[in-house]
mmCIF file of C-alpha atoms in Angstrom:
data_model
loop_
_atom_site.group_PDB
_atom_site.id
_atom_site.type_symbol
_atom_site.label_atom_id
_atom_site.label_comp_id
_atom_site.label_asym_id
_atom_site.label_seq_id
_atom_site.Cartn_x
_atom_site.Cartn_y
_atom_site.Cartn_z
ATOM 1 C CA MET X 628 -0.059 -0.075 -0.086
ATOM 2 C CA SER X 629 1.692 3.195 -1.160
ATOM 3 C CA VAL X 630 1.884 6.219 1.569
ATOM 4 C CA PRO X 631 0.012 9.366 0.319
ATOM 5 C CA ASP X 632 2.406 12.311 -0.161
ATOM 6 C CA ASN X 633 0.828 14.480 2.120
ATOM 7 C CA VAL X 634 1.846 11.978 4.726
ATOM 8 C CA LYS X 635 5.753 11.818 3.175
ATOM 9 C CA HIS X 636 5.428 15.326 3.542
ATOM 10 C CA THR X 637 4.476 15.462 7.274
ATOM 11 C CA VAL X 638 7.098 12.654 7.881
ATOM 12 C CA ASP X 639 10.035 14.916 6.154
ATOM 13 C CA VAL X 640 9.164 17.530 8.832
ATOM 14 C CA LEU X 641 8.676 15.261 12.175
ATOM 15 C CA LEU X 642 11.570 12.697 11.534
ATOM 16 C CA TRP X 643 14.207 14.524 8.970
ATOM 17 C CA ASP X 644 13.924 18.121 9.808
ATOM 18 C CA GLN X 645 12.928 18.716 5.814
ATOM 19 C CA PRO X 646 10.455 21.171 5.554
ATOM 20 C CA PRO X 647 9.554 20.148 1.902
ATOM 21 C CA VAL X 648 8.495 22.798 -0.749
ATOM 22 C CA ALA X 649 8.411 21.421 -4.726
ATOM 23 C CA PRO X 650 10.720 23.371 -6.926
ATOM 24 C CA ASN X 651 8.386 25.942 -9.159
ATOM 25 C CA PRO X 652 9.197 26.117 -12.946
ATOM 26 C CA SER X 653 7.186 29.225 -13.745
ATOM 27 C CA PRO X 654 8.204 31.974 -11.007
ATOM 28 C CA SER X 655 7.113 34.620 -13.438
ATOM 29 C CA TYR X 656 3.440 32.960 -14.487
ATOM 30 C CA LEU X 657 1.183 35.642 -13.823
ATOM 31 C CA PRO X 658 -2.285 33.767 -13.020
ATOM 32 C CA ARG X 659 -6.106 34.769 -13.775
ATOM 33 C CA LEU X 660 -7.798 34.177 -10.560
ATOM 34 C CA LYS X 661 -11.711 33.320 -10.760
ATOM 35 C CA LEU X 662 -12.867 35.348 -8.076
ATOM 36 C CA ARG X 663 -16.360 35.621 -6.509
ATOM 37 C CA GLN X 664 -17.940 37.422 -3.470
ATOM 38 C CA ALA X 665 -18.455 35.993 0.062
ATOM 39 C CA TRP X 666 -22.041 35.617 1.390
ATOM 40 C CA THR X 667 -23.445 37.342 4.169
ATOM 41 C CA CYS X 668 -23.509 35.742 7.183
ATOM 42 C CA THR X 669 -26.963 33.987 8.038
ATOM 43 C CA PRO X 670 -27.684 31.823 11.147
ATOM 44 C CA SER X 671 -27.351 28.676 8.889
ATOM 45 C CA THR X 672 -24.103 29.483 7.055
ATOM 46 C CA MET X 673 -22.382 30.929 9.452
ATOM 47 C CA ARG X 674 -20.058 28.352 10.564
ATOM 48 C CA VAL X 675 -20.112 26.511 6.891
ATOM 49 C CA GLU X 676 -18.553 28.723 4.475
ATOM 50 C CA PRO X 677 -16.417 31.912 4.953
ATOM 51 C CA CYS X 678 -18.586 34.894 5.200
ATOM 52 C CA VAL X 679 -18.904 38.483 6.099
ATOM 53 C CA LEU X 680 -21.200 40.614 8.604
ATOM 54 C CA ARG X 681 -21.466 44.047 7.250
ATOM 55 C CA GLY X 682 -20.906 47.088 10.139
ATOM 56 C CA ALA X 683 -21.577 44.599 12.751
ATOM 57 C CA LEU X 684 -19.826 47.254 15.242
ATOM 58 C CA SER X 685 -20.729 50.884 14.779
ATOM 59 C CA LYS X 686 -17.747 53.921 14.605
ATOM 60 C CA ALA X 687 -18.417 54.671 18.153
ATOM 61 C CA GLU X 688 -17.749 51.056 19.157
ATOM 62 C CA LEU X 689 -14.565 51.151 17.203
ATOM 63 C CA ASP X 690 -13.306 54.515 18.343
ATOM 64 C CA GLY X 691 -14.364 53.189 21.812
ATOM 65 C CA PHE X 692 -12.021 50.268 21.419
ATOM 66 C CA VAL X 693 -9.272 52.622 19.940
ATOM 67 C CA ARG X 694 -9.820 55.176 22.973
ATOM 68 C CA LEU X 695 -9.642 52.068 25.690
ATOM 69 C CA ASN X 696 -6.623 50.645 24.368
ATOM 70 C CA LYS X 697 -4.669 53.927 23.123
ATOM 71 C CA HIS X 698 -1.730 53.626 25.826
ATOM 72 C CA GLN X 699 -1.287 49.596 25.498
ATOM 73 C CA GLU X 700 2.284 49.247 23.962
ATOM 74 C CA PHE X 701 3.205 46.761 22.080
ATOM 75 C CA SER X 702 6.435 45.657 20.048
ATOM 76 C CA VAL X 703 7.028 45.732 16.278
ATOM 77 C CA ARG X 704 9.453 45.336 13.609
ATOM 78 C CA ASP X 705 10.034 46.582 9.865
ATOM 79 C CA VAL X 706 9.014 44.528 7.054
ATOM 80 C CA ALA X 707 10.450 43.617 3.770
ATOM 81 C CA SER X 708 9.797 45.824 0.974
ATOM 82 C CA THR X 709 8.545 42.922 -1.186
ATOM 83 C CA VAL X 710 4.401 42.385 -1.898
ATOM 84 C CA GLY X 711 3.877 39.038 -1.482
ATOM 85 C CA SER X 712 1.355 36.947 -2.550
ATOM 86 C CA PHE X 713 -0.898 33.597 -1.884
ATOM 87 C CA THR X 714 2.168 31.479 -1.048
ATOM 88 C CA TYR X 715 4.703 34.160 0.642
ATOM 89 C CA ALA X 716 3.833 36.489 3.259
ATOM 90 C CA GLY X 717 5.429 40.016 1.843
ATOM 91 C CA THR X 718 6.087 40.659 5.825
ATOM 92 C CA GLY X 719 9.049 38.052 5.577
ATOM 93 C CA MET X 720 10.758 36.462 8.973
ATOM 94 C CA ASN X 721 10.507 39.896 10.751
ATOM 95 C CA ALA X 722 7.130 39.260 11.382
ATOM 96 C CA ILE X 723 7.470 36.394 13.479
ATOM 97 C CA ARG X 724 10.117 37.256 15.771
ATOM 98 C CA LEU X 725 10.618 39.510 18.245
ATOM 99 C CA ASP X 726 13.956 38.983 20.410
ATOM 100 C CA ALA X 727 15.778 41.067 17.572
ATOM 101 C CA ASP X 728 17.727 44.034 18.106
ATOM 102 C CA ASP X 729 15.677 46.202 15.265
ATOM 103 C CA THR X 730 12.588 45.425 17.513
ATOM 104 C CA ARG X 731 11.154 48.537 18.821
ATOM 105 C CA GLN X 732 7.881 49.662 21.186
ATOM 106 C CA THR X 733 4.985 51.916 20.239
ATOM 107 C CA THR X 734 1.053 52.314 21.387
ATOM 108 C CA LEU X 735 -2.177 51.699 19.633
ATOM 109 C CA GLY X 736 -2.688 55.360 19.932
ATOM 110 C CA ARG X 737 0.512 56.070 18.345
ATOM 111 C CA LEU X 738 0.146 53.641 15.958
ATOM 112 C CA VAL X 739 -3.362 54.996 14.769
ATOM 113 C CA HIS X 740 -3.128 58.652 14.955
ATOM 114 C CA HIS X 741 0.437 59.785 15.193
ATOM 115 C CA GLY X 742 2.431 57.563 12.517
ATOM 116 C CA SER X 743 5.055 56.340 14.676
ATOM 117 C CA ALA X 744 4.957 52.564 13.817
ATOM 118 C CA ARG X 745 5.232 53.425 9.922
ATOM 119 C CA GLY X 746 6.778 50.496 7.800
ATOM 120 C CA THR X 747 5.896 47.697 10.448
ATOM 121 C CA TYR X 748 3.553 45.214 10.886
ATOM 122 C CA ARG X 749 2.968 42.665 14.128
ATOM 123 C CA ASN X 750 1.149 39.385 14.065
ATOM 124 C CA ALA X 751 -0.728 37.958 17.355
ATOM 125 C CA ALA X 752 -0.361 40.376 19.505
ATOM 126 C CA ALA X 753 -3.100 40.155 22.288
ATOM 127 C CA PHE X 754 -4.068 42.624 25.523
ATOM 128 C CA ASN X 755 -5.933 41.375 28.632
ATOM 129 C CA TYR X 756 -9.656 40.117 27.533
ATOM 130 C CA SER X 757 -10.998 43.684 29.634
ATOM 131 C CA SER X 758 -9.521 45.569 26.495
ATOM 132 C CA TYR X 759 -11.572 43.224 24.181
ATOM 133 C CA ALA X 760 -14.669 42.843 26.352
ATOM 134 C CA PRO X 761 -17.227 45.945 25.061
ATOM 135 C CA ILE X 762 -16.852 45.054 21.450
ATOM 136 C CA LEU X 763 -17.365 41.097 22.514
ATOM 137 C CA ARG X 764 -20.459 42.168 24.226
ATOM 138 C CA SER X 765 -21.896 43.832 20.705
ATOM 139 C CA LEU X 766 -20.721 40.431 18.976
ATOM 140 C CA MET X 767 -22.705 38.458 21.509
ATOM 141 C CA ASP X 768 -25.751 40.614 21.109
ATOM 142 C CA ALA X 769 -25.738 40.096 17.332
ATOM 143 C CA GLY X 770 -25.623 36.310 18.302
ATOM 144 C CA VAL X 771 -22.279 35.987 16.584
ATOM 145 C CA PHE X 772 -21.309 33.337 18.872
ATOM 146 C CA GLU X 773 -24.312 31.136 18.470
ATOM 147 C CA GLY X 774 -23.588 27.455 17.978
ATOM 148 C CA THR X 775 -19.797 27.849 18.590
ATOM 149 C CA PRO X 776 -17.974 27.671 22.384
ATOM 150 C CA TYR X 777 -16.731 31.813 23.357
ATOM 151 C CA PRO X 778 -13.728 32.517 22.388
ATOM 152 C CA ASP X 779 -10.901 31.635 24.499
ATOM 153 C CA ARG X 780 -8.008 33.201 23.234
ATOM 154 C CA ALA X 781 -7.274 36.450 20.913
ATOM 155 C CA ASP X 782 -4.827 37.486 18.289
ATOM 156 C CA THR X 783 -4.461 41.113 17.423
ATOM 157 C CA PHE X 784 -2.449 42.000 14.059
ATOM 158 C CA LEU X 785 -1.086 45.456 13.843
ATOM 159 C CA GLY X 786 0.517 47.975 11.663
ATOM 160 C CA ASP X 787 1.057 50.885 9.278
ATOM 161 C CA LEU X 788 2.017 49.543 6.156
ATOM 162 C CA PRO X 789 3.439 52.005 3.373
ATOM 163 C CA ARG X 790 1.878 49.779 0.286
ATOM 164 C CA ASP X 791 -0.899 47.052 0.331
ATOM 165 C CA LYS X 792 0.980 43.857 1.106
ATOM 166 C CA ALA X 793 0.405 40.159 1.725
ATOM 167 C CA THR X 794 0.576 39.514 5.547
ATOM 168 C CA ALA X 795 -0.442 36.269 5.600
ATOM 169 C CA MET X 796 0.297 33.500 3.077
ATOM 170 C CA MET X 797 -2.374 30.996 2.596
ATOM 171 C CA HIS X 798 -2.896 28.382 5.341
ATOM 172 C CA SER X 799 -5.332 26.777 7.644
ATOM 173 C CA GLU X 800 -6.133 25.984 10.701
ATOM 174 C CA PRO X 801 -7.877 22.857 11.247
ATOM 175 C CA LEU X 802 -8.587 23.182 15.330
ATOM 176 C CA GLU X 803 -10.064 26.449 15.689
ATOM 177 C CA VAL X 804 -12.879 28.458 14.116
ATOM 178 C CA SER X 805 -12.164 32.544 13.787
ATOM 179 C CA THR X 806 -14.575 35.620 14.321
ATOM 180 C CA SER X 807 -12.200 38.490 12.821
ATOM 181 C CA VAL X 808 -13.061 42.037 13.610
ATOM 182 C CA GLN X 809 -11.869 44.839 11.302
ATOM 183 C CA LEU X 810 -11.230 47.465 13.500
ATOM 184 C CA VAL X 811 -9.190 50.005 11.796
ATOM 185 C CA GLY X 812 -7.915 50.195 8.164
ATOM 186 C CA GLU X 813 -8.795 47.413 5.304
ATOM 187 C CA LYS X 814 -7.872 44.123 4.503
ATOM 188 C CA LEU X 815 -8.318 41.598 1.632
ATOM 189 C CA TRP X 816 -9.698 38.160 2.712
ATOM 190 C CA ASN X 817 -9.502 35.403 0.408
ATOM 191 C CA PHE X 818 -10.437 31.946 0.608
ATOM 192 C CA MET X 819 -9.939 28.720 -1.521
ATOM 193 C CA THR X 820 -12.422 25.668 -0.676
ATOM 194 C CA PRO X 821 -10.306 23.155 1.479
ATOM 195 C CA ASP X 822 -10.606 20.295 -1.166
ATOM 196 C CA CYS X 823 -9.135 22.488 -3.922
ATOM 197 C CA TRP X 824 -6.223 24.108 -1.967
ATOM 198 C CA SER X 825 -5.311 20.589 -0.576
ATOM 199 C CA ARG X 826 -5.383 19.081 -4.401
ATOM 200 C CA GLU X 827 -3.888 22.169 -6.018
ATOM 201 C CA GLN X 828 -1.158 23.009 -3.708
ATOM 202 C CA GLN X 829 -0.253 19.305 -2.292
ATOM 203 C CA THR X 830 -0.528 20.416 1.205
ATOM 204 C CA PHE X 831 0.510 19.022 4.514
ATOM 205 C CA GLN X 832 0.191 19.109 8.225
ATOM 206 C CA VAL X 833 2.545 20.418 10.684
ATOM 207 C CA GLY X 834 0.910 20.748 14.339
ATOM 208 C CA ALA X 835 -2.233 22.640 14.042
ATOM 209 C CA ALA X 836 -2.048 24.179 10.562
ATOM 210 C CA TYR X 837 -1.563 23.182 7.133
ATOM 211 C CA TYR X 838 1.177 24.429 4.683
ATOM 212 C CA ALA X 839 1.381 24.205 0.827
ATOM 213 C CA TYR X 840 3.895 21.670 -0.629
ATOM 214 C CA TYR X 841 3.346 23.268 -4.448
ATOM 215 C CA VAL X 842 3.725 27.119 -4.387
ATOM 216 C CA GLY X 843 3.482 28.076 -8.070
ATOM 217 C CA ALA X 844 1.262 30.665 -9.019
ATOM 218 C CA ASP X 845 -0.395 27.973 -11.447
ATOM 219 C CA ALA X 846 -2.321 26.434 -8.871
ATOM 220 C CA TRP X 847 -3.881 29.611 -7.769
ATOM 221 C CA GLU X 848 -6.184 29.634 -11.122
ATOM 222 C CA ARG X 849 -7.376 26.227 -10.905
ATOM 223 C CA CYS X 850 -9.576 27.151 -7.262
ATOM 224 C CA GLU X 851 -12.163 29.568 -7.207
ATOM 225 C CA VAL X 852 -11.323 32.446 -4.845
ATOM 226 C CA THR X 853 -13.958 33.795 -2.539
ATOM 227 C CA SER X 854 -12.455 37.397 -1.619
ATOM 228 C CA VAL X 855 -13.562 39.717 1.099
ATOM 229 C CA LEU X 856 -13.049 43.445 1.559
ATOM 230 C CA ALA X 857 -13.105 44.215 5.255
ATOM 231 C CA ARG X 858 -13.645 47.670 6.296
ATOM 232 C CA PRO X 859 -13.612 48.975 9.952
ATOM 233 C CA GLY X 860 -17.027 47.350 11.650
ATOM 234 C CA ASP X 861 -16.632 44.595 9.177
ATOM 235 C CA VAL X 862 -16.783 40.929 11.082
ATOM 236 C CA VAL X 863 -15.314 37.821 8.974
ATOM 237 C CA ILE X 864 -16.278 34.751 9.996
ATOM 238 C CA ILE X 865 -13.955 31.731 9.129
ATOM 239 C CA PRO X 866 -15.182 27.825 9.889
ATOM 240 C CA LYS X 867 -12.724 25.219 10.615
ATOM 241 C CA ALA X 868 -9.981 24.175 8.512
ATOM 242 C CA TRP X 869 -10.491 26.858 5.395
ATOM 243 C CA PRO X 870 -7.901 28.199 3.926
ATOM 244 C CA HIS X 871 -7.206 31.885 4.084
ATOM 245 C CA GLN X 872 -4.788 34.286 2.918
ATOM 246 C CA LEU X 873 -4.799 37.975 3.506
ATOM 247 C CA PHE X 874 -3.354 41.344 1.951
ATOM 248 C CA THR X 875 -3.136 44.336 4.576
ATOM 249 C CA LEU X 876 -3.834 47.451 3.044
ATOM 250 C CA ALA X 877 -1.504 50.956 3.430
ATOM 251 C CA GLY X 878 -2.007 52.748 6.200
ATOM 252 C CA PRO X 879 -3.042 52.343 10.059
ATOM 253 C CA ASN X 880 -4.564 48.688 10.466
ATOM 254 C CA VAL X 881 -5.796 47.008 13.422
ATOM 255 C CA MET X 882 -7.762 43.397 13.349
ATOM 256 C CA ALA X 883 -8.758 41.407 15.854
ATOM 257 C CA ASN X 884 -8.870 37.142 15.728
ATOM 258 C CA PHE X 885 -11.144 35.839 18.260
ATOM 259 C CA ARG X 886 -10.517 31.914 18.199
ATOM 260 C CA SER X 887 -12.874 29.617 19.484
ATOM 261 C CA ASP X 888 -12.071 25.856 19.947
ATOM 262 C CA ALA X 889 -13.233 23.147 17.528
ATOM 263 C CA VAL X 890 -11.394 20.006 18.383
ATOM 264 C CA ASP X 891 -13.405 17.017 17.669
ATOM 265 C CA LEU X 892 -12.300 14.012 19.870
ATOM 266 C CA THR X 893 -14.294 11.794 17.577
ATOM 267 C CA ASN X 894 -12.085 12.731 14.573
ATOM 268 C CA PRO X 895 -8.609 11.148 14.032
ATOM 269 C CA VAL X 896 -7.214 14.004 11.977
ATOM 270 C CA ASP X 897 -8.070 16.034 14.891
ATOM 271 C CA VAL X 898 -6.742 13.664 17.288
ATOM 272 C CA ALA X 899 -3.265 13.280 15.059
ATOM 273 C CA ALA X 900 -2.949 17.156 15.091
ATOM 274 C CA LEU X 901 -2.671 17.083 18.880
ATOM 275 C CA ILE X 902 -0.338 14.486 19.163
ATOM 276 C CA MET X 903 1.908 16.104 16.311
ATOM 277 C CA VAL X 904 1.292 19.737 18.715
ATOM 278 C CA LYS X 905 3.086 17.301 21.672
ATOM 279 C CA ILE X 906 5.807 16.260 19.855
ATOM 280 C CA LEU X 907 6.608 19.504 18.272
ATOM 281 C CA ARG X 908 6.873 21.107 21.973
ATOM 282 C CA MET X 909 8.921 18.726 23.360
ATOM 283 C CA ARG X 910 11.437 18.972 20.601
ATOM 284 C CA GLU X 911 11.518 22.644 21.059
ATOM 285 C CA THR X 912 11.315 23.428 24.530
ATOM 286 C CA LYS X 913 11.649 27.727 23.498
ATOM 287 C CA VAL X 914 8.083 28.478 22.221
ATOM 288 C CA SER X 915 7.885 32.092 22.219
ATOM 289 C CA THR X 916 10.524 34.925 21.183
ATOM 290 C CA CYS X 917 10.105 38.158 23.361
ATOM 291 C CA SER X 918 11.436 41.521 22.837
ATOM 292 C CA ALA X 919 13.280 43.161 25.778
ATOM 293 C CA ALA X 920 10.129 45.046 26.814
ATOM 294 C CA ALA X 921 8.180 42.025 28.037
ATOM 295 C CA SER X 922 7.297 41.904 31.471
ATOM 296 C CA THR X 923 3.721 41.640 33.086
ATOM 297 C CA PRO X 924 2.058 38.807 31.554
ATOM 298 C CA SER X 925 -0.928 39.627 28.853
ATOM 299 C CA SER X 926 -3.155 37.561 26.859
ATOM 300 C CA PHE X 927 -6.805 36.998 26.356
ATOM 301 C CA GLY X 928 -6.893 34.769 29.624
ATOM 302 C CA HIS X 929 -6.371 37.887 32.014
ATOM 303 C CA GLY X 930 -8.449 40.514 33.026
ATOM 304 C CA GLY X 931 -11.632 38.719 33.994
ATOM 305 C CA ALA X 932 -11.666 36.300 30.971
ATOM 306 C CA PRO X 933 -14.685 33.820 31.286
ATOM 307 C CA THR X 934 -13.680 29.992 31.698
ATOM 308 C CA PRO X 935 -13.373 28.287 28.580
ATOM 309 C CA SER X 936 -15.858 25.476 28.150
ATOM 310 C CA SER X 937 -14.018 22.812 26.808
ATOM 311 C CA TRP X 938 -10.802 21.517 28.069
ATOM 312 C CA ILE X 939 -8.616 21.903 25.065
ATOM 313 C CA GLY X 940 -9.617 25.925 25.527
ATOM 314 C CA ARG X 941 -8.501 25.380 29.217
ATOM 315 C CA LYS X 942 -5.044 23.921 28.027
ATOM 316 C CA LYS X 943 -4.379 26.586 25.563
ATOM 317 C CA ARG X 944 -5.289 29.547 28.301
ATOM 318 C CA GLU X 945 -3.258 27.901 30.557
ATOM 319 C CA ALA X 946 -0.140 27.375 28.144
ATOM 320 C CA LEU X 947 -0.595 31.453 27.833
ATOM 321 C CA SER X 948 -0.946 32.546 31.163
ATOM 322 C CA GLU X 949 2.505 33.414 32.056
ATOM 323 C CA VAL X 950 3.192 35.079 28.629
ATOM 324 C CA ASP X 951 3.539 38.670 27.850
ATOM 325 C CA LEU X 952 1.645 38.853 24.060
ATOM 326 C CA ARG X 953 2.194 42.214 23.798
ATOM 327 C CA HIS X 954 6.032 41.984 23.411
ATOM 328 C CA CYS X 955 6.296 38.257 22.699
ATOM 329 C CA LEU X 956 5.116 35.826 19.465
ATOM 330 C CA VAL X 957 4.755 32.174 20.679
ATOM 331 C CA SER X 958 5.624 29.751 17.863
ATOM 332 C CA GLY X 959 4.048 26.288 19.508
ATOM 333 C CA GLY X 960 6.927 24.676 19.080
ATOM 334 C CA ILE X 961 6.803 25.263 15.436
ATOM 335 C CA ALA X 962 9.525 28.267 14.973
ATOM 336 C CA HIS X 963 12.243 25.743 13.757
ATOM 337 C CA PHE X 964 10.238 24.328 11.383
ATOM 338 C CA LEU X 965 8.838 28.050 9.914
ATOM 339 C CA THR X 966 12.321 29.653 9.682
ATOM 340 C CA LYS X 967 13.276 26.568 7.671
ATOM 341 C CA TYR X 968 9.951 26.335 5.351
ATOM 342 C CA LEU X 969 9.640 30.022 4.896
ATOM 343 C CA ASP X 970 13.038 30.081 3.801
ATOM 344 C CA ALA X 971 12.250 27.206 1.008
ATOM 345 C CA VAL X 972 9.162 28.837 0.020
ATOM 346 C CA ARG X 973 11.190 32.163 -0.511
ATOM 347 C CA ARG X 974 13.609 30.457 -2.950
ATOM 348 C CA ASN X 975 10.599 28.958 -4.720
ATOM 349 C CA ALA X 976 7.845 31.438 -4.904
ATOM 350 C CA PRO X 977 6.363 33.347 -7.420
ATOM 351 C CA ASP X 978 8.325 36.997 -8.189
ATOM 352 C CA ASP X 979 6.935 39.629 -6.978
ATOM 353 C CA ALA X 980 5.583 40.557 -10.254
ATOM 354 C CA ALA X 981 2.741 37.970 -9.586
ATOM 355 C CA GLY X 982 1.843 39.038 -6.628
ATOM 356 C CA ARG X 983 1.569 42.560 -7.713
ATOM 357 C CA HIS X 984 -0.724 40.942 -10.597
ATOM 358 C CA VAL X 985 -2.582 38.965 -7.875
ATOM 359 C CA LEU X 986 -3.286 42.325 -5.771
ATOM 360 C CA ARG X 987 -4.661 44.488 -8.976
ATOM 361 C CA GLN X 988 -7.100 41.722 -10.117
ATOM 362 C CA LEU X 989 -8.468 41.891 -6.343
ATOM 363 C CA ARG X 990 -8.521 45.630 -5.873
ATOM 364 C CA ARG X 991 -10.513 46.165 -9.578
ATOM 365 C CA PHE X 992 -12.564 43.269 -8.032
ATOM 366 C CA HIS X 993 -13.588 44.938 -5.172
ATOM 367 C CA GLY X 994 -13.930 48.553 -6.862
ATOM 368 C CA LEU X 995 -10.770 49.859 -5.217
ATOM 369 C CA VAL X 996 -8.767 52.276 -7.835
#
């Protein structure tokens, strides 16, 4: 019996420390995307496929979030000058390491109103629960979390880019569902169906996420792309295991992603993912990188957060309880893998002209000049 290729690729990572990326024979290929708009969320479709709730938060609520958190300090780094694409984030490695000498600090107020973070982007920061409580109450009242566990953690993505840039490559998270709130600025969300993405980009699993083995741009046009232009106050809902990629548009930008446990212990794929996470963390004991500014622990689990309803949620909360996520990034035991994988992707990814070509198509599709 032959072993499926995706399993072989995962074994390459776990046993041989070789992140697999296929050679790209046509790095200059310019794909023509098949685009469609995402549906408006309804109670029956909210967690079935990606959808959007327009204007779920009012301007007063958005301004209130910035005002409440204007003194919140966090660490940032400058990002690469490339635009990036579906398979390579233009932010580069700087977005996933905060222990470098060029890391600096700013506050939410200075980022939004004073341009103090120009040219930077930051993945997965987190403030205390009390910082998010007012907007979460509004989302609860709107029924956004019906049928899914209340969020057990939050990741906040912040920056002030001088140009539109890919800030997340296409990836999926098979153990969580996400409720993403655009607070400042605009983002372009792009989705492929799990089946098409897995087939065309030959994905493989490492821990609690999937990655592409084939990164050529020709694969992008063989899948229909569902696209969302998220503006301030919009909420984008991402079901479990749906592949997604983001372009962050130029200017100050703040997005909060509230994550809810979706582990199914009767599903062998979910159980295998949990086992893999445990193995990776045993092999790589240092699971966070922190700037010198790290101090008092800060995460969604502090500041009056309700106790997660699932034991997985409680374990995740416990794992982050001693980390200052304003100034640290948690790798989940895959920092070594990500460093090698992103380097291999960089060598084989479509060139920046392909990324600009895709971005132009997306901007035209959404009526952006």
